[in-house]
Tab-separated table of C-alpha atoms and ligand atoms in Angstrom:
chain	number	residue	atom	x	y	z
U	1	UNK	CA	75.598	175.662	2.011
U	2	UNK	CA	71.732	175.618	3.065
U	3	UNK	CA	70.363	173.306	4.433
U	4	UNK	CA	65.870	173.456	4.814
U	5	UNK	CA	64.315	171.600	7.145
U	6	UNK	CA	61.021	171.619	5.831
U	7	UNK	CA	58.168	169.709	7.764
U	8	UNK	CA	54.377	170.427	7.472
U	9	UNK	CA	54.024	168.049	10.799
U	10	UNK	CA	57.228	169.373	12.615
U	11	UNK	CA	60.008	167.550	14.624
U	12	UNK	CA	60.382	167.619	18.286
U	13	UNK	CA	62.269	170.654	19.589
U	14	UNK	CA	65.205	168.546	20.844
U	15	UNK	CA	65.662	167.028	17.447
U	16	UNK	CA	66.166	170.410	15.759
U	17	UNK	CA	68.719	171.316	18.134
U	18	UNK	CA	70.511	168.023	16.992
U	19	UNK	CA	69.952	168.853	13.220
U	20	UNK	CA	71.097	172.387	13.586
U	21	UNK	CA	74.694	171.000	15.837
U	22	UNK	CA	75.326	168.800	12.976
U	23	UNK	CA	74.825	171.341	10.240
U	24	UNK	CA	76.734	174.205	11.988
U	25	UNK	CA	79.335	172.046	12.873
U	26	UNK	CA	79.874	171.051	9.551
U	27	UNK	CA	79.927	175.351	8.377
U	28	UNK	CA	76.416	175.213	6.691
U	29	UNK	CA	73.596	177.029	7.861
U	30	UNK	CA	69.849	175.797	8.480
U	31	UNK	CA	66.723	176.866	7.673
U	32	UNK	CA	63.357	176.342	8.809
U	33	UNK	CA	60.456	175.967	7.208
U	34	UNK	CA	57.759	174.562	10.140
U	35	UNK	CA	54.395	173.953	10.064
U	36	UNK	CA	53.647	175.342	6.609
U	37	UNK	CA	49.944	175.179	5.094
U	38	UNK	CA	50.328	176.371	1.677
U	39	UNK	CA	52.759	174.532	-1.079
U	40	UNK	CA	53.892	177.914	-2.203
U	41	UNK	CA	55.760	178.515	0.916
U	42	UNK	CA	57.647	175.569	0.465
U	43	UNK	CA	57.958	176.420	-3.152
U	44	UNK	CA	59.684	179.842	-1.550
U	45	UNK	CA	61.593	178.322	0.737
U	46	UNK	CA	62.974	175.448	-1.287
U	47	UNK	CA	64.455	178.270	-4.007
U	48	UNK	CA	67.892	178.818	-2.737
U	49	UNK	CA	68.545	175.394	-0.711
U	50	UNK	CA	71.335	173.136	-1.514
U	51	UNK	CA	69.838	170.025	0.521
U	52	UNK	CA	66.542	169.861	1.932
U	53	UNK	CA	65.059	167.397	5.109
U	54	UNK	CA	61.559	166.140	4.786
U	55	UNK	CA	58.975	164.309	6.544
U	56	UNK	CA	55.926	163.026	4.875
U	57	UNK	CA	55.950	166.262	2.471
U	58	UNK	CA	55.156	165.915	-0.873
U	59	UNK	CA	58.868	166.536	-3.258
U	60	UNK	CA	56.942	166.495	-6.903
U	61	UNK	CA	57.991	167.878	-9.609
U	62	UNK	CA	57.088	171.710	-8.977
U	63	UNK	CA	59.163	171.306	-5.558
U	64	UNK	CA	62.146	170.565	-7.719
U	65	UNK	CA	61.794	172.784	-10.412
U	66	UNK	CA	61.612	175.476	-7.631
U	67	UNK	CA	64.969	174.194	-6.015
U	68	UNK	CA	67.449	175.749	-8.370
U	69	UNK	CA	70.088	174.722	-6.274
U	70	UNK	CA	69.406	171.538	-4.596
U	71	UNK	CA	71.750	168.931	-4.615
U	72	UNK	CA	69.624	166.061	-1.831
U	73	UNK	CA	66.498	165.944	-0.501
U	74	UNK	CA	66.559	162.920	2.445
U	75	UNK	CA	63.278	161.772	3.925
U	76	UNK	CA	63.534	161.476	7.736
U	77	UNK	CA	62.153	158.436	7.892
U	78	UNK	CA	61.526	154.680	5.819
U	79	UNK	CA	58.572	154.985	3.511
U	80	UNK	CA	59.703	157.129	0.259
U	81	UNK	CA	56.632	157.338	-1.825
U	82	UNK	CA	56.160	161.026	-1.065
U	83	UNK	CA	59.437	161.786	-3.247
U	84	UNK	CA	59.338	161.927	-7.269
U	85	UNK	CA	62.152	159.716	-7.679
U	86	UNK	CA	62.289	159.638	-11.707
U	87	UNK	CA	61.665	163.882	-11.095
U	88	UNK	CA	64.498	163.446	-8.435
U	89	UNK	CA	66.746	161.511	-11.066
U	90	UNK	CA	65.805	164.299	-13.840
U	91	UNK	CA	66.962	167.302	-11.667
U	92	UNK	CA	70.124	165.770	-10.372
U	93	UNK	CA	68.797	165.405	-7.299
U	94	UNK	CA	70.168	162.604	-4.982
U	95	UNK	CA	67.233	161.599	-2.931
U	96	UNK	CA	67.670	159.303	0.397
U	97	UNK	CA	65.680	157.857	3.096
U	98	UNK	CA	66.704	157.306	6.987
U	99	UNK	CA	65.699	153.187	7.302
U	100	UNK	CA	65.426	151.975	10.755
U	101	UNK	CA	65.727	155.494	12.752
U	102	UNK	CA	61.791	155.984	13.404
U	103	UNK	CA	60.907	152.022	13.417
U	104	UNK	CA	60.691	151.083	17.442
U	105	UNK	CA	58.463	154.084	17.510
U	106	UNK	CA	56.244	153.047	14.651
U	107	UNK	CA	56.518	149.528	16.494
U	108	UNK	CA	55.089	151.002	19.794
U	109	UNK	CA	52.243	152.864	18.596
U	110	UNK	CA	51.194	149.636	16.743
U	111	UNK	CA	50.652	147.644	19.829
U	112	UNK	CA	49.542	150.495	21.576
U	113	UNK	CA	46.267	150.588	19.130
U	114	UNK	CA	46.029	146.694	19.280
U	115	UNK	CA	45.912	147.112	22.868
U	116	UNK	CA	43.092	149.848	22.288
U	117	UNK	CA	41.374	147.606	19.801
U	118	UNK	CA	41.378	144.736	22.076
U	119	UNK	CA	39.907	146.745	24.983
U	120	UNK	CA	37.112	147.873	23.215
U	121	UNK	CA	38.477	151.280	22.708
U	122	UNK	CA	38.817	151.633	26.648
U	123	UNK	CA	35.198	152.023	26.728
U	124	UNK	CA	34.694	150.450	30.133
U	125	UNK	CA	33.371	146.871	28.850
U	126	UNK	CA	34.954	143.547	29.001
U	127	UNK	CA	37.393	143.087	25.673
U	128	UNK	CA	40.330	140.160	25.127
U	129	UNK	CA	44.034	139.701	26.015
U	130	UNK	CA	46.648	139.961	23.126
U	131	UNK	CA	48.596	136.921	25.251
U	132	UNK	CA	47.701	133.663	23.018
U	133	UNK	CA	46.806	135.326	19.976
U	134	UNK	CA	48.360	134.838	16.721
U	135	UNK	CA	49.761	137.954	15.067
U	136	UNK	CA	50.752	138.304	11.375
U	137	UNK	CA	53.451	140.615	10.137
U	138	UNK	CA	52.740	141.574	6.876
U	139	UNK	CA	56.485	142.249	5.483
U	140	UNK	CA	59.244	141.905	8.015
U	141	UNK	CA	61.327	145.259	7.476
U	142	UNK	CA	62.523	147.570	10.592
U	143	UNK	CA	59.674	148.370	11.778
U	144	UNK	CA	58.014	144.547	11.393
U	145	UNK	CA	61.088	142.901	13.328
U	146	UNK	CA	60.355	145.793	16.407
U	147	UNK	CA	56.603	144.487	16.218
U	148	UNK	CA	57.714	140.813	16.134
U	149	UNK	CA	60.056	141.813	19.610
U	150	UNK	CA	57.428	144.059	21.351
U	151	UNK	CA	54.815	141.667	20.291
U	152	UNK	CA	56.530	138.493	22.163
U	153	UNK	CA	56.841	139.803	25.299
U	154	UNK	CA	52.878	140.220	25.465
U	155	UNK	CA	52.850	136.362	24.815
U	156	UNK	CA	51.334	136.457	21.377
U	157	UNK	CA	52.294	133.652	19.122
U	158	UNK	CA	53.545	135.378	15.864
U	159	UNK	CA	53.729	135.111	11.919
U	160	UNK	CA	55.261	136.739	9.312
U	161	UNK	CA	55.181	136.831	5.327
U	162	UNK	CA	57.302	138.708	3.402
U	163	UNK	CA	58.548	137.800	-0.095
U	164	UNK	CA	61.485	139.481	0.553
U	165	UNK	CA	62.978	138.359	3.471
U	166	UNK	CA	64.230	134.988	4.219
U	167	UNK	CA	62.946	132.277	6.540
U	168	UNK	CA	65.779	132.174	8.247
U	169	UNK	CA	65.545	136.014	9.200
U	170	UNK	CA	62.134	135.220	10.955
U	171	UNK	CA	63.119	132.083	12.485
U	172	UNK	CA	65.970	134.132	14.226
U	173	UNK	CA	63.612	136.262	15.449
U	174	UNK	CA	61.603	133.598	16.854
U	175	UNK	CA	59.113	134.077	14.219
U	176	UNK	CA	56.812	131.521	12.046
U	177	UNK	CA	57.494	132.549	8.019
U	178	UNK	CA	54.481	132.198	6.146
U	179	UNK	CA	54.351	132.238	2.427
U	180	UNK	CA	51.596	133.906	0.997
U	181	UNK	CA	49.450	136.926	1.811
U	182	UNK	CA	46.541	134.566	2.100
U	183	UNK	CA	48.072	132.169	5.052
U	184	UNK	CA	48.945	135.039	7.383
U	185	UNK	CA	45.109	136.564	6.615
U	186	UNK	CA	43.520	133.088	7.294
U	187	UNK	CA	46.112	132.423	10.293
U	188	UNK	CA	46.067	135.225	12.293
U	189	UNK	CA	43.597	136.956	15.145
U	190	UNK	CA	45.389	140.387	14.614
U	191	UNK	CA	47.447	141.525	10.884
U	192	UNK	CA	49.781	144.713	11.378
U	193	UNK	CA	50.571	146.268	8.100
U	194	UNK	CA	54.391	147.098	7.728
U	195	UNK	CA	54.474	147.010	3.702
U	196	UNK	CA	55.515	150.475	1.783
U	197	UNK	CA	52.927	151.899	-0.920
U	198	UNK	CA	54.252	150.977	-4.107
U	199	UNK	CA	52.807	150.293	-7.448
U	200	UNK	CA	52.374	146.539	-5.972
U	201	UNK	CA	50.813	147.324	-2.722
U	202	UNK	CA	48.751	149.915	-3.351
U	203	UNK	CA	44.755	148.783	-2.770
U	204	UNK	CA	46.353	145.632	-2.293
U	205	UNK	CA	44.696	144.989	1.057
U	206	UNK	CA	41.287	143.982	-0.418
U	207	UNK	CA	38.355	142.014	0.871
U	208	UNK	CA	39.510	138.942	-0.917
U	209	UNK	CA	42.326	138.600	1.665
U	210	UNK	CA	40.654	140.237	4.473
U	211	UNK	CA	37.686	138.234	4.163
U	212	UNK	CA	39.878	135.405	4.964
U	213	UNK	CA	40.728	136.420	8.642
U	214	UNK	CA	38.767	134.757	11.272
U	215	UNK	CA	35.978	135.861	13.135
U	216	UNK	CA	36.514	138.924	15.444
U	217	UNK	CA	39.602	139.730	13.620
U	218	UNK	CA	41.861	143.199	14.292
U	219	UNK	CA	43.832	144.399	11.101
U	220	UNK	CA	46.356	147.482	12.312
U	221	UNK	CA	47.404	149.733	9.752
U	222	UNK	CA	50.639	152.079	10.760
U	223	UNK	CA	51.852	152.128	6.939
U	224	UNK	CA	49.766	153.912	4.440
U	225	UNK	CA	46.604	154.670	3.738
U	226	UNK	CA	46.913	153.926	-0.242
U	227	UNK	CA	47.543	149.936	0.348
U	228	UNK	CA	43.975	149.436	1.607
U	229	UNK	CA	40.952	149.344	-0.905
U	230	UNK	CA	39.041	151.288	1.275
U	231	UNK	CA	35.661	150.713	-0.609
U	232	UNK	CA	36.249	146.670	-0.469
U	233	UNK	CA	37.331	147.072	3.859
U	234	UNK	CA	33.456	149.230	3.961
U	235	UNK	CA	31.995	146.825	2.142
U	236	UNK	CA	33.176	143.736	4.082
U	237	UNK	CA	33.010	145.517	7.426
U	238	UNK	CA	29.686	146.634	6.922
U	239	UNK	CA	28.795	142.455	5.806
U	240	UNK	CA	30.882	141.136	9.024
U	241	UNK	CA	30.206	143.026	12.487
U	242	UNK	CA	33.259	141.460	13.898
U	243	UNK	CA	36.095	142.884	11.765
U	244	UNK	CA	37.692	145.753	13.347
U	245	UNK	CA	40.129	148.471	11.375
U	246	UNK	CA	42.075	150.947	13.647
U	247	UNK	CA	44.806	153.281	11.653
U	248	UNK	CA	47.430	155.741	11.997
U	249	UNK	CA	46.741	157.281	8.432
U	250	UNK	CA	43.328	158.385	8.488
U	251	UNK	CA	41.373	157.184	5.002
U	252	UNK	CA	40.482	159.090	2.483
U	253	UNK	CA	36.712	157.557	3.255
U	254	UNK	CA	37.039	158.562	7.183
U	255	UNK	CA	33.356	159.687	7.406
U	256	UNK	CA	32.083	156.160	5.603
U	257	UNK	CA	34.096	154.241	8.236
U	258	UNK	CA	33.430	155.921	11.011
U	259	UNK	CA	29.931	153.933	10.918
U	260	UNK	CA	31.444	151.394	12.638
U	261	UNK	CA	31.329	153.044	15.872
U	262	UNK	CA	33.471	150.771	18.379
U	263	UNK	CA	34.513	149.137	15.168
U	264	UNK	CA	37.318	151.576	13.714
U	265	UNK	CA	39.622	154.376	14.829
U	266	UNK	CA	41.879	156.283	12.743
U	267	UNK	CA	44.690	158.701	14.629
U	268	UNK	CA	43.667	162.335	13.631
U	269	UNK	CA	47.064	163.162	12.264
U	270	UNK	CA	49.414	160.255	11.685
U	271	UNK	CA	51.295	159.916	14.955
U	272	UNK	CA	53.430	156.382	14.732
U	273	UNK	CA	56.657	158.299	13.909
U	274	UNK	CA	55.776	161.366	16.316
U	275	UNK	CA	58.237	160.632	19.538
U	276	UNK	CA	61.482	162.909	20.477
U	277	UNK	CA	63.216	159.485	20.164
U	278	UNK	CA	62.454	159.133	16.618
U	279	UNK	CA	62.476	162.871	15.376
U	280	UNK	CA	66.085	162.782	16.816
U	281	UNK	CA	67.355	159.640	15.720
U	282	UNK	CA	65.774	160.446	11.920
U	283	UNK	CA	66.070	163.862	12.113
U	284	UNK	CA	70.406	163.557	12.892
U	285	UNK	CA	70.656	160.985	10.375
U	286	UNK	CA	69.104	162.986	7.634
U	287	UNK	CA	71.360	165.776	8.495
U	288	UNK	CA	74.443	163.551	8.770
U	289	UNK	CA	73.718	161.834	5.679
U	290	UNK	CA	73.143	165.233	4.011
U	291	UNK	CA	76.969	166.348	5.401
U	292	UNK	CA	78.767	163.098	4.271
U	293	UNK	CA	77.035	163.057	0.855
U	294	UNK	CA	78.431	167.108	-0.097
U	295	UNK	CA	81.670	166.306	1.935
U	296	UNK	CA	82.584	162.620	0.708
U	297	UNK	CA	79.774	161.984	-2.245
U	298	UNK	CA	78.673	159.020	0.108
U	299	UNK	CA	75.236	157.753	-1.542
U	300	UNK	CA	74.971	154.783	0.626
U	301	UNK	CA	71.004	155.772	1.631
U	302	UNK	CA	70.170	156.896	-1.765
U	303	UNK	CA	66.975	155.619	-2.957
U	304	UNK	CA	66.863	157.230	-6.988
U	305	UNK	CA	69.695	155.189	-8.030
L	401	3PG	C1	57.887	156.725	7.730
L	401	3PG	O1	57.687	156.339	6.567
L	401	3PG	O2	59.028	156.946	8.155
L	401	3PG	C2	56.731	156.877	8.679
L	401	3PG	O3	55.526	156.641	8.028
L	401	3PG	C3	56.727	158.194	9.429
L	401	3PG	O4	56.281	159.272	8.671
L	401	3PG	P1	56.273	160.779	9.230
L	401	3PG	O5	57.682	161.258	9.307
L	401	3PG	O6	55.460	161.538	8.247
L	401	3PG	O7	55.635	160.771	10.586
């Protein structure tokens, strides 16, 4: 049994080792496939797996015509969208995701750039306090709730909407629910995106709800770069000089933003999942999840039912 880890932006060291215990404990044998630049090499590599690990690479439909013999392909990590599900489904391929392992780190790295933001990018002048401010949540999944938790202990007052979560989930977390995308955008100082790119969401972040924010408002974007309408965000940020943008997943229209010196930072490589912590706690339960689906068939995590 082969098992490929293959992972154009690769895990920390630590977190192979952990991956490679649990496949040799369990008789199968890993592979590596690290760092690669050119989609043929996955296409190579992927020929003669039976499960394969992934990151953010893209599993199309080439990928799994090349992968003769693959059973699973799990995505270490929450968001999905870089997997062909219905190409999954076609091949026989059981796909899965790891929800919840990379979150808290995803979480960090969120309020780390609303801390930049908020200091003016550390440029040396006087910027604002998160303490006081109102921060909206928009969707309350794993890595939401860790935002909510970080977010309270720096005093701010915080909001969530989420059509699929229950008020009472947020009001356990000490939370206000909201219910619409256009209360938390009119509510709140500071919005931290936490919604996965899906038919629904994608350009779904537009300037009619942006446009809605209040003056010297901070949107934070640690999910994906497809959910914003980038030309609508240049348009309005260009019309208001106090909207800021800072990302993790750099936009396609990086050069037009970066106008807005002061204004906008994007991460050079996405980063919010990038900690030992989270490459090992994602990175195990991919492989895990791998052993107990060829083992015991268990399909709990699978995501192309
Ligand atoms: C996720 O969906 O788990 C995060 O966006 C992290 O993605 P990455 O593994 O590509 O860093």
């Amino acid at each position: 049994m082969k098992i490929l880890v293959a992972t154009e932006k690769p895990f920390a060291k630590v977190a192979i080792d952990g991956i490679r215990e649990v496949v040799e404990n369990a008789g199968y044998e890993l592979a590596l496939l690290e760092k690669y630049t050119d989609k043929q090499q996955l296409l190579e590599a992927v020929a003669n797996a039976d499960a394969l690990i992934v990151r953010s690479d893209i599993v199309d439909g080439e990928v799994l015509d090349a992968a003769k013999k693959l059973q699973i392909v799990v995505r270490a990590g929450a968001g999905y969208d870089n997997i062909d599900l219905e190409a999954a489904t076609a091949h026989h391929v059981v796909a899965m995701n790891t929800p919840g392992q990379n979150s808290n780190a995803v979480a960090e790295l969120a309020l780390g750039m609303m801390v930049m933001a908020v200091r003016n990018m550390y440029n040396g002048t006087s910027g604002t306090e998160l303490k006081g401010k109102k921060l909206g949540i928009h969707a309350f999944g794993n890595v939401g709730r860790n935002v909510a938790r970080i977010a309270k202990g720096f005093g701010m007052e915080v909001f969530a909407y989420d059509a699929y979560c229950p008020d009472d989930v947020m009001l356990q977390s000490e939370v206000t629910p909201v219910h619409s995308a256009n209360e938390l955008y009119r509510t709140c100082d500071i919005v931290s995106l936490h919604i996965p790119a899906t038919a629904e969401t994608r350009n779904s972040i537009n300037r009619a709800l942006v446009s809605q924010m209040p003056k010297g408002a901070l949107l934070v974007n640690t999910a994906r770069k497809e959910v914003i309408n980038e030309p609508e965000l240049l348009q309005l940020m260009q019309e208001r000089t106090d909207l800021r943008y800072v990302t993790d997943i750099m936009p396609v229209a990086d050069a037009d933003f970066r106008q807005f010196e002061g204004r906008y930072f994007a991460t050079p490589k996405k980063m919010g999942a990038q900690t030992a912590e989270a490459n090992i706690n994602a990175g195990i339960a991919a492989a895990k999840q791998i052993v107990d689906f060829i083992e015991n068939g268990n399909t709990k995590f699978q995501v192309n039912k």
